[in-house]
mmCIF file of C-alpha atoms in Angstrom:
data_model
loop_
_atom_site.group_PDB
_atom_site.id
_atom_site.type_symbol
_atom_site.label_atom_id
_atom_site.label_comp_id
_atom_site.label_asym_id
_atom_site.label_seq_id
_atom_site.Cartn_x
_atom_site.Cartn_y
_atom_site.Cartn_z
ATOM 1 C CA UNK L 1 0.114 0.014 -0.174
ATOM 2 C CA UNK L 2 1.497 3.472 -0.899
ATOM 3 C CA UNK L 3 0.786 6.418 0.974
ATOM 4 C CA UNK L 4 1.632 10.171 0.596
ATOM 5 C CA UNK L 5 2.201 12.400 3.939
ATOM 6 C CA UNK L 6 1.163 16.192 3.759
ATOM 7 C CA UNK L 7 1.559 18.178 6.103
ATOM 8 C CA UNK L 8 0.019 21.724 6.139
ATOM 9 C CA UNK L 9 1.488 24.723 6.948
ATOM 10 C CA UNK L 10 2.404 26.350 10.328
ATOM 11 C CA UNK L 11 2.455 24.945 13.810
ATOM 12 C CA UNK L 12 0.612 21.543 14.980
ATOM 13 C CA UNK L 13 0.298 19.724 11.653
ATOM 14 C CA UNK L 14 -0.974 15.940 11.728
ATOM 15 C CA UNK L 15 -0.597 13.631 9.251
ATOM 16 C CA UNK L 16 -3.349 12.903 6.328
ATOM 17 C CA UNK L 17 -3.053 9.956 4.993
ATOM 18 C CA UNK L 18 -4.357 10.075 0.973
ATOM 19 C CA UNK L 19 -4.542 6.574 -1.164
ATOM 20 C CA UNK L 20 -3.061 7.245 -4.721
ATOM 21 C CA UNK L 21 -0.781 5.506 -6.837
ATOM 22 C CA UNK L 22 2.976 6.157 -7.739
ATOM 23 C CA UNK L 23 4.410 7.840 -4.533
ATOM 24 C CA UNK L 24 6.399 6.362 -2.566
ATOM 25 C CA UNK L 25 6.531 6.196 0.972
ATOM 26 C CA UNK L 26 9.873 6.779 3.044
ATOM 27 C CA UNK L 27 11.003 3.726 4.630
ATOM 28 C CA UNK L 28 10.760 4.942 8.364
ATOM 29 C CA UNK L 29 7.554 7.139 9.049
ATOM 30 C CA UNK L 30 8.839 7.727 12.421
ATOM 31 C CA UNK L 31 11.706 10.103 11.282
ATOM 32 C CA UNK L 32 9.144 13.105 10.144
ATOM 33 C CA UNK L 33 10.844 16.075 10.735
ATOM 34 C CA UNK L 34 14.119 17.464 9.056
ATOM 35 C CA UNK L 35 14.908 17.342 5.220
ATOM 36 C CA UNK L 36 12.761 14.513 5.068
ATOM 37 C CA UNK L 37 9.522 16.529 5.283
ATOM 38 C CA UNK L 38 10.426 18.936 2.483
ATOM 39 C CA UNK L 39 11.478 15.651 0.005
ATOM 40 C CA UNK L 40 8.139 14.449 0.763
ATOM 41 C CA UNK L 41 6.162 17.386 -0.335
ATOM 42 C CA UNK L 42 7.988 17.973 -3.197
ATOM 43 C CA UNK L 43 6.465 14.859 -4.136
ATOM 44 C CA UNK L 44 4.513 15.154 -7.544
ATOM 45 C CA UNK L 45 1.290 12.870 -8.004
ATOM 46 C CA UNK L 46 1.022 10.469 -10.507
ATOM 47 C CA UNK L 47 -2.567 10.355 -10.701
ATOM 48 C CA UNK L 48 -5.674 12.598 -9.336
ATOM 49 C CA UNK L 49 -9.053 12.855 -9.378
ATOM 50 C CA UNK L 50 -12.589 14.965 -7.720
ATOM 51 C CA UNK L 51 -14.481 12.207 -7.459
ATOM 52 C CA UNK L 52 -13.048 11.166 -4.300
ATOM 53 C CA UNK L 53 -9.450 9.225 -2.552
ATOM 54 C CA UNK L 54 -10.901 6.193 -3.990
ATOM 55 C CA UNK L 55 -11.276 6.277 -7.113
ATOM 56 C CA UNK L 56 -7.779 5.516 -7.944
ATOM 57 C CA UNK L 57 -7.850 2.103 -6.820
ATOM 58 C CA UNK L 58 -9.991 0.340 -9.865
ATOM 59 C CA UNK L 59 -9.828 2.825 -12.733
ATOM 60 C CA UNK L 60 -11.208 -0.098 -14.963
ATOM 61 C CA UNK L 61 -14.619 -0.500 -12.813
ATOM 62 C CA UNK L 62 -15.504 3.334 -13.080
ATOM 63 C CA UNK L 63 -16.946 4.598 -16.426
ATOM 64 C CA UNK L 64 -14.697 8.021 -16.606
ATOM 65 C CA UNK L 65 -16.184 9.298 -19.957
ATOM 66 C CA UNK L 66 -17.700 12.763 -20.148
ATOM 67 C CA UNK L 67 -21.553 12.626 -21.056
ATOM 68 C CA UNK L 68 -22.580 14.480 -23.917
ATOM 69 C CA UNK L 69 -25.358 17.075 -23.156
ATOM 70 C CA UNK L 70 -27.179 18.188 -26.519
ATOM 71 C CA UNK L 71 -28.704 21.254 -25.203
ATOM 72 C CA UNK L 72 -29.590 22.527 -28.489
ATOM 73 C CA UNK L 73 -31.777 19.780 -29.017
ATOM 74 C CA UNK L 74 -34.013 21.037 -26.020
ATOM 75 C CA UNK L 75 -36.680 23.005 -27.405
ATOM 76 C CA UNK L 76 -36.670 25.782 -24.966
ATOM 77 C CA UNK L 77 -32.797 26.150 -25.742
ATOM 78 C CA UNK L 78 -33.000 24.852 -29.527
ATOM 79 C CA UNK L 79 -30.379 26.277 -32.407
ATOM 80 C CA UNK L 80 -32.285 27.583 -35.782
ATOM 81 C CA UNK L 81 -31.884 23.541 -37.103
ATOM 82 C CA UNK L 82 -33.893 22.029 -34.405
ATOM 83 C CA UNK L 83 -36.674 24.943 -34.151
ATOM 84 C CA UNK L 84 -36.750 24.503 -38.179
ATOM 85 C CA UNK L 85 -37.664 21.037 -37.764
ATOM 86 C CA UNK L 86 -40.277 21.496 -35.332
ATOM 87 C CA UNK L 87 -42.205 24.035 -37.322
ATOM 88 C CA UNK L 88 -41.853 21.316 -40.104
ATOM 89 C CA UNK L 89 -42.897 18.632 -38.188
ATOM 90 C CA UNK L 90 -45.874 21.188 -36.727
ATOM 91 C CA UNK L 91 -46.651 21.718 -40.754
ATOM 92 C CA UNK L 92 -46.771 17.561 -41.631
ATOM 93 C CA UNK L 93 -49.037 17.039 -38.769
ATOM 94 C CA UNK L 94 -51.653 19.675 -38.938
ATOM 95 C CA UNK L 95 -54.801 18.839 -36.179
ATOM 96 C CA UNK L 96 -52.532 17.487 -33.499
ATOM 97 C CA UNK L 97 -53.003 18.759 -30.782
ATOM 98 C CA UNK L 98 -50.089 19.995 -28.506
ATOM 99 C CA UNK L 99 -49.662 21.024 -24.896
ATOM 100 C CA UNK L 100 -50.329 24.852 -24.294
ATOM 101 C CA UNK L 101 -46.799 24.670 -22.645
ATOM 102 C CA UNK L 102 -45.184 23.550 -25.748
ATOM 103 C CA UNK L 103 -46.287 26.861 -27.506
ATOM 104 C CA UNK L 104 -45.605 28.692 -24.877
ATOM 105 C CA UNK L 105 -41.948 27.270 -24.906
ATOM 106 C CA UNK L 106 -41.933 28.051 -28.694
ATOM 107 C CA UNK L 107 -43.538 31.200 -29.064
ATOM 108 C CA UNK L 108 -41.179 32.218 -26.661
ATOM 109 C CA UNK L 109 -38.079 30.504 -28.950
ATOM 110 C CA UNK L 110 -39.012 31.731 -31.782
ATOM 111 C CA UNK L 111 -39.552 35.571 -30.514
ATOM 112 C CA UNK L 112 -35.648 35.174 -29.530
ATOM 113 C CA UNK L 113 -35.117 33.355 -32.606
ATOM 114 C CA UNK L 114 -36.795 35.669 -35.421
ATOM 115 C CA UNK L 115 -33.668 37.516 -36.144
ATOM 116 C CA UNK L 116 -31.720 34.175 -37.141
ATOM 117 C CA UNK L 117 -34.562 33.063 -39.875
ATOM 118 C CA UNK L 118 -34.584 34.320 -43.455
ATOM 119 C CA UNK L 119 -37.956 35.539 -44.789
ATOM 120 C CA UNK L 120 -39.200 32.039 -46.095
ATOM 121 C CA UNK L 121 -38.226 30.308 -42.945
ATOM 122 C CA UNK L 122 -40.868 33.217 -41.309
ATOM 123 C CA UNK L 123 -42.950 32.205 -43.686
ATOM 124 C CA UNK L 124 -42.922 28.936 -42.057
ATOM 125 C CA UNK L 125 -43.353 30.010 -38.488
ATOM 126 C CA UNK L 126 -46.024 31.874 -39.449
ATOM 127 C CA UNK L 127 -48.214 29.123 -40.967
ATOM 128 C CA UNK L 128 -47.377 26.647 -38.365
ATOM 129 C CA UNK L 129 -48.921 29.295 -35.738
ATOM 130 C CA UNK L 130 -51.795 30.238 -38.299
ATOM 131 C CA UNK L 131 -52.326 26.327 -38.795
ATOM 132 C CA UNK L 132 -53.001 25.491 -35.406
ATOM 133 C CA UNK L 133 -53.722 28.498 -33.738
ATOM 134 C CA UNK L 134 -52.912 28.095 -29.873
ATOM 135 C CA UNK L 135 -54.230 30.099 -27.346
ATOM 136 C CA UNK L 136 -51.618 32.241 -25.852
ATOM 137 C CA UNK L 137 -50.947 35.490 -23.922
ATOM 138 C CA UNK L 138 -50.276 38.991 -26.010
ATOM 139 C CA UNK L 139 -47.200 38.918 -25.235
ATOM 140 C CA UNK L 140 -46.240 35.592 -26.580
ATOM 141 C CA UNK L 141 -47.878 37.112 -29.885
ATOM 142 C CA UNK L 142 -45.138 36.318 -32.612
ATOM 143 C CA UNK L 143 -46.979 37.454 -35.647
ATOM 144 C CA UNK L 144 -46.005 41.565 -34.531
ATOM 145 C CA UNK L 145 -42.564 41.358 -34.564
ATOM 146 C CA UNK L 146 -42.373 38.913 -37.342
ATOM 147 C CA UNK L 147 -44.088 41.609 -39.256
ATOM 148 C CA UNK L 148 -41.287 43.823 -38.443
ATOM 149 C CA UNK L 149 -38.711 41.516 -39.464
ATOM 150 C CA UNK L 150 -40.163 41.065 -43.082
ATOM 151 C CA UNK L 151 -40.485 44.884 -42.927
ATOM 152 C CA UNK L 152 -36.711 45.045 -42.865
ATOM 153 C CA UNK L 153 -36.377 42.413 -44.858
ATOM 154 C CA UNK L 154 -34.539 43.120 -48.601
ATOM 155 C CA UNK L 155 -35.634 40.077 -50.283
ATOM 156 C CA UNK L 156 -39.031 38.723 -50.350
ATOM 157 C CA UNK L 157 -39.336 35.436 -52.216
ATOM 158 C CA UNK L 158 -42.772 34.819 -53.776
ATOM 159 C CA UNK L 159 -43.790 32.150 -51.646
ATOM 160 C CA UNK L 160 -43.109 34.079 -48.771
ATOM 161 C CA UNK L 161 -45.231 36.136 -50.218
ATOM 162 C CA UNK L 162 -48.173 33.719 -50.955
ATOM 163 C CA UNK L 163 -47.903 33.011 -47.334
ATOM 164 C CA UNK L 164 -47.696 36.103 -45.425
ATOM 165 C CA UNK L 165 -50.170 38.291 -47.382
ATOM 166 C CA UNK L 166 -52.737 35.744 -46.238
ATOM 167 C CA UNK L 167 -51.711 34.736 -42.795
ATOM 168 C CA UNK L 168 -50.283 38.670 -40.961
ATOM 169 C CA UNK L 169 -53.709 40.342 -42.192
ATOM 170 C CA UNK L 170 -55.835 37.614 -40.006
ATOM 171 C CA UNK L 171 -53.473 37.414 -37.030
ATOM 172 C CA UNK L 172 -51.745 40.443 -36.303
ATOM 173 C CA UNK L 173 -53.148 42.013 -33.346
ATOM 174 C CA UNK L 174 -52.214 45.785 -34.596
ATOM 175 C CA UNK L 175 -54.064 49.017 -35.888
ATOM 176 C CA UNK L 176 -56.044 48.599 -39.156
ATOM 177 C CA UNK L 177 -52.548 51.216 -40.222
ATOM 178 C CA UNK L 178 -50.011 49.072 -39.305
ATOM 179 C CA UNK L 179 -51.782 46.255 -40.898
ATOM 180 C CA UNK L 180 -52.326 48.129 -44.252
ATOM 181 C CA UNK L 181 -48.281 49.487 -43.980
ATOM 182 C CA UNK L 182 -47.572 45.733 -43.888
ATOM 183 C CA UNK L 183 -49.413 44.689 -46.856
ATOM 184 C CA UNK L 184 -48.021 47.869 -49.019
ATOM 185 C CA UNK L 185 -44.601 46.643 -48.287
ATOM 186 C CA UNK L 186 -45.416 43.115 -49.145
ATOM 187 C CA UNK L 187 -47.338 44.996 -52.023
ATOM 188 C CA UNK L 188 -43.745 46.361 -53.237
ATOM 189 C CA UNK L 189 -41.943 43.782 -52.529
ATOM 190 C CA UNK L 190 -44.674 40.797 -54.847
ATOM 191 C CA UNK L 191 -43.765 43.209 -57.885
ATOM 192 C CA UNK L 192 -40.224 42.722 -57.936
ATOM 193 C CA UNK L 193 -41.090 38.840 -57.667
ATOM 194 C CA UNK L 194 -43.913 38.610 -60.359
ATOM 195 C CA UNK L 195 -42.576 35.648 -61.962
ATOM 196 C CA UNK L 196 -42.439 33.650 -59.231
ATOM 197 C CA UNK L 197 -46.231 33.958 -58.201
ATOM 198 C CA UNK L 198 -48.904 31.790 -60.092
ATOM 199 C CA UNK L 199 -51.823 33.947 -61.147
ATOM 200 C CA UNK L 200 -54.290 32.322 -58.818
ATOM 201 C CA UNK L 201 -52.376 33.861 -55.710
ATOM 202 C CA UNK L 202 -51.728 36.874 -57.762
ATOM 203 C CA UNK L 203 -55.518 37.623 -57.320
ATOM 204 C CA UNK L 204 -55.594 36.747 -54.058
ATOM 205 C CA UNK L 205 -52.710 38.839 -53.029
ATOM 206 C CA UNK L 206 -54.795 41.845 -54.768
ATOM 207 C CA UNK L 207 -58.389 40.735 -52.938
ATOM 208 C CA UNK L 208 -56.111 40.869 -49.381
ATOM 209 C CA UNK L 209 -54.881 43.982 -50.370
ATOM 210 C CA UNK L 210 -58.171 45.429 -51.107
ATOM 211 C CA UNK L 211 -59.476 43.729 -47.386
ATOM 212 C CA UNK L 212 -56.898 45.940 -45.932
ATOM 213 C CA UNK L 213 -57.825 48.941 -47.505
ATOM 214 C CA UNK L 214 -54.776 49.310 -49.539
ATOM 215 C CA UNK L 215 -54.947 50.435 -53.362
ATOM 216 C CA UNK L 216 -51.696 49.430 -55.628
ATOM 217 C CA UNK L 217 -52.656 50.519 -59.080
ATOM 218 C CA UNK L 218 -48.709 49.417 -59.764
ATOM 219 C CA UNK L 219 -49.430 45.777 -58.864
ATOM 220 C CA UNK L 220 -52.381 45.772 -60.297
ATOM 221 C CA UNK L 221 -51.213 46.663 -63.812
ATOM 222 C CA UNK L 222 -48.682 43.941 -63.386
ATOM 223 C CA UNK L 223 -51.608 41.214 -62.302
ATOM 224 C CA UNK L 224 -53.867 42.495 -64.934
ATOM 225 C CA UNK L 225 -50.505 41.733 -67.564
ATOM 226 C CA UNK L 226 -50.666 38.214 -66.105
ATOM 227 C CA UNK L 227 -54.187 37.256 -66.172
ATOM 228 C CA UNK L 228 -54.693 38.799 -69.580
ATOM 229 C CA UNK L 229 -51.775 36.822 -71.373
ATOM 230 C CA UNK L 230 -52.753 34.039 -69.805
ATOM 231 C CA UNK L 231 -56.435 34.462 -70.498
ATOM 232 C CA UNK L 232 -54.994 35.007 -74.371
ATOM 233 C CA UNK L 233 -52.862 32.874 -75.665
ATOM 234 C CA UNK L 234 -52.999 30.161 -72.511
ATOM 235 C CA UNK L 235 -55.392 27.096 -72.437
ATOM 236 C CA UNK L 236 -59.292 27.961 -72.723
ATOM 237 C CA UNK L 237 -59.239 26.533 -69.132
ATOM 238 C CA UNK L 238 -55.857 28.249 -67.790
ATOM 239 C CA UNK L 239 -58.101 29.063 -64.633
ATOM 240 C CA UNK L 240 -61.182 27.475 -62.922
ATOM 241 C CA UNK L 241 -64.160 29.656 -63.261
ATOM 242 C CA UNK L 242 -64.199 30.442 -59.726
ATOM 243 C CA UNK L 243 -60.993 32.264 -59.522
ATOM 244 C CA UNK L 244 -62.184 34.144 -62.785
ATOM 245 C CA UNK L 245 -65.067 35.657 -61.022
ATOM 246 C CA UNK L 246 -63.123 36.274 -57.801
ATOM 247 C CA UNK L 247 -60.115 38.410 -60.231
ATOM 248 C CA UNK L 248 -63.165 40.421 -62.068
ATOM 249 C CA UNK L 249 -64.522 41.028 -58.286
ATOM 250 C CA UNK L 250 -60.306 42.032 -56.783
ATOM 251 C CA UNK L 251 -60.083 44.631 -59.888
ATOM 252 C CA UNK L 252 -63.380 46.144 -59.063
ATOM 253 C CA UNK L 253 -62.429 46.729 -55.639
ATOM 254 C CA UNK L 254 -59.196 48.251 -55.998
ATOM 255 C CA UNK L 255 -60.903 50.620 -58.911
ATOM 256 C CA UNK L 256 -58.702 48.949 -61.681
ATOM 257 C CA UNK L 257 -60.422 49.711 -65.343
ATOM 258 C CA UNK L 258 -58.648 47.555 -67.871
ATOM 259 C CA UNK L 259 -60.812 46.957 -70.575
ATOM 260 C CA UNK L 260 -58.814 43.788 -72.247
ATOM 261 C CA UNK L 261 -58.943 42.054 -69.331
ATOM 262 C CA UNK L 262 -61.917 42.312 -68.651
ATOM 263 C CA UNK L 263 -62.851 41.433 -72.159
ATOM 264 C CA UNK L 264 -60.990 38.161 -71.687
ATOM 265 C CA UNK L 265 -62.285 37.585 -67.920
ATOM 266 C CA UNK L 266 -65.832 37.992 -69.610
ATOM 267 C CA UNK L 267 -64.939 35.619 -72.797
ATOM 268 C CA UNK L 268 -63.803 32.865 -70.770
ATOM 269 C CA UNK L 269 -66.440 32.240 -68.434
ATOM 270 C CA UNK L 270 -68.984 32.663 -71.109
ATOM 271 C CA UNK L 271 -66.630 29.641 -72.706
ATOM 272 C CA UNK L 272 -66.970 27.813 -69.336
ATOM 273 C CA UNK L 273 -70.761 28.048 -69.149
ATOM 274 C CA UNK L 274 -71.263 26.785 -72.690
ATOM 275 C CA UNK L 275 -68.386 23.979 -72.244
ATOM 276 C CA UNK L 276 -70.055 23.038 -68.741
ATOM 277 C CA UNK L 277 -71.597 19.462 -68.810
ATOM 278 C CA UNK L 278 -75.329 19.246 -66.543
ATOM 279 C CA UNK L 279 -73.706 16.551 -64.278
ATOM 280 C CA UNK L 280 -71.377 18.960 -62.723
ATOM 281 C CA UNK L 281 -73.676 20.844 -60.276
ATOM 282 C CA UNK L 282 -70.712 22.164 -58.427
ATOM 283 C CA UNK L 283 -68.652 23.467 -61.622
ATOM 284 C CA UNK L 284 -71.462 24.898 -62.907
ATOM 285 C CA UNK L 285 -72.857 26.766 -59.804
ATOM 286 C CA UNK L 286 -69.024 28.561 -59.666
ATOM 287 C CA UNK L 287 -69.365 29.317 -63.503
ATOM 288 C CA UNK L 288 -73.018 31.047 -62.924
ATOM 289 C CA UNK L 289 -71.540 32.872 -59.677
ATOM 290 C CA UNK L 290 -68.288 33.884 -61.645
ATOM 291 C CA UNK L 291 -70.677 35.483 -64.462
ATOM 292 C CA UNK L 292 -72.668 37.388 -61.847
ATOM 293 C CA UNK L 293 -69.227 38.660 -60.498
ATOM 294 C CA UNK L 294 -67.940 39.773 -63.788
ATOM 295 C CA UNK L 295 -71.048 41.490 -64.631
ATOM 296 C CA UNK L 296 -71.325 43.158 -61.257
ATOM 297 C CA UNK L 297 -67.927 44.488 -61.559
ATOM 298 C CA UNK L 298 -68.782 45.999 -65.125
ATOM 299 C CA UNK L 299 -71.560 47.837 -63.406
ATOM 300 C CA UNK L 300 -68.927 49.102 -60.651
ATOM 301 C CA UNK L 301 -66.552 49.830 -62.659
ATOM 302 C CA UNK L 302 -69.464 51.633 -65.118
ATOM 303 C CA UNK L 303 -67.799 49.478 -68.358
ATOM 304 C CA UNK L 304 -70.719 49.355 -70.538
ATOM 305 C CA UNK L 305 -71.127 48.107 -74.558
ATOM 306 C CA UNK L 306 -68.533 45.467 -74.229
ATOM 307 C CA UNK L 307 -69.287 42.572 -76.513
ATOM 308 C CA UNK L 308 -67.940 40.022 -75.033
ATOM 309 C CA UNK L 309 -70.416 41.415 -72.217
ATOM 310 C CA UNK L 310 -72.983 41.006 -74.463
ATOM 311 C CA UNK L 311 -71.790 37.138 -74.852
ATOM 312 C CA UNK L 312 -71.855 36.365 -71.130
ATOM 313 C CA UNK L 313 -75.742 37.506 -70.719
ATOM 314 C CA UNK L 314 -76.321 35.242 -73.593
ATOM 315 C CA UNK L 315 -74.802 32.151 -72.424
ATOM 316 C CA UNK L 316 -76.520 33.031 -68.927
ATOM 317 C CA UNK L 317 -79.801 33.215 -70.426
ATOM 318 C CA UNK L 318 -79.257 29.912 -72.606
ATOM 319 C CA UNK L 319 -78.760 28.258 -69.193
ATOM 320 C CA UNK L 320 -81.884 29.384 -67.555
ATOM 321 C CA UNK L 321 -83.453 28.623 -70.596
ATOM 322 C CA UNK L 322 -84.351 32.482 -71.866
ATOM 323 C CA UNK L 323 -83.757 33.979 -74.778
ATOM 324 C CA UNK L 324 -82.279 37.557 -74.163
ATOM 325 C CA UNK L 325 -82.245 40.510 -76.743
ATOM 326 C CA UNK L 326 -78.805 41.991 -75.694
ATOM 327 C CA UNK L 327 -79.365 45.476 -77.383
ATOM 328 C CA UNK L 328 -82.233 45.380 -75.058
ATOM 329 C CA UNK L 329 -80.266 44.267 -71.855
ATOM 330 C CA UNK L 330 -78.123 46.593 -69.498
ATOM 331 C CA UNK L 331 -76.229 45.190 -66.730
ATOM 332 C CA UNK L 332 -78.753 47.080 -64.207
ATOM 333 C CA UNK L 333 -81.574 44.756 -65.516
ATOM 334 C CA UNK L 334 -79.738 41.574 -65.386
ATOM 335 C CA UNK L 335 -78.511 42.397 -61.522
ATOM 336 C CA UNK L 336 -82.406 43.292 -60.861
ATOM 337 C CA UNK L 337 -83.252 40.091 -62.334
ATOM 338 C CA UNK L 338 -80.182 38.086 -60.788
ATOM 339 C CA UNK L 339 -81.949 39.953 -56.898
ATOM 340 C CA UNK L 340 -85.587 38.829 -57.894
ATOM 341 C CA UNK L 341 -84.543 35.649 -58.139
ATOM 342 C CA UNK L 342 -82.306 35.378 -54.967
ATOM 343 C CA UNK L 343 -85.638 37.020 -52.560
ATOM 344 C CA UNK L 344 -87.655 34.086 -51.354
#
């Protein structure tokens, strides 16, 4: 057995014995005075540990490996990768309930990490919270700081514009002026990446601007050219009839008069009415609703005398089994007739 004798400084020193390997003990413990003490105190230890004095006796029986602590895998301390993985899981599992504590921790971590995410990743976070709609306190609202981060961004992809223009107006707890400013920012970014936005989503963006009380003539002009080229040079069924009616109503709400666009819309809806089969009641109903939306939009914008509008009215008359003289029928008469039909 090998022992190390260590004497503390001062008088009244007492003998302390510790079991360590590799330290030789003098042959006589009785002579502890004189130069022997100095020789013992200068002896170097070959092994040391903070776990206890007897750990070195059987080193093979103890697991001395450091345990790996992945704190970044815990949501409350999650890094950017873990945060995005959690958001993607939420988007893949829409409808699955999560505890309130989970949403509170996720909201706090998202608020702290928004500056680390690009705009497309911000759109993912916004869609995840919008799809699940957790009931959180006002201080845990992520949409207001997220909107501020989007406003300060330089480049906004088209997909992010589509998602954010749909989510932010509905979820932001802010005055209407602030929501309108965010929508103006998204409209400016959309004009720069119009080639990334499909026509259907471009029309929804115009409608979202109208609902927020924002008029953007420049964006309407770009979307109108996109739709006009698609309807004139694309297939006859490039857009569903329902979307054609929504487009007409959206441009009318923006007070945007484009005769070529409305000619194309009226012609496309009339063609949809004439090609609809009677065994498709839902599609036929959508086409009829779109036709009325186009006619009402023409009335709102005070556009009269279009041959395509007369063709559309004739298609509506044939749908109801009526013969309508286009020269004697005005848009107001058609709207009055529709209101009479809707009365109980």
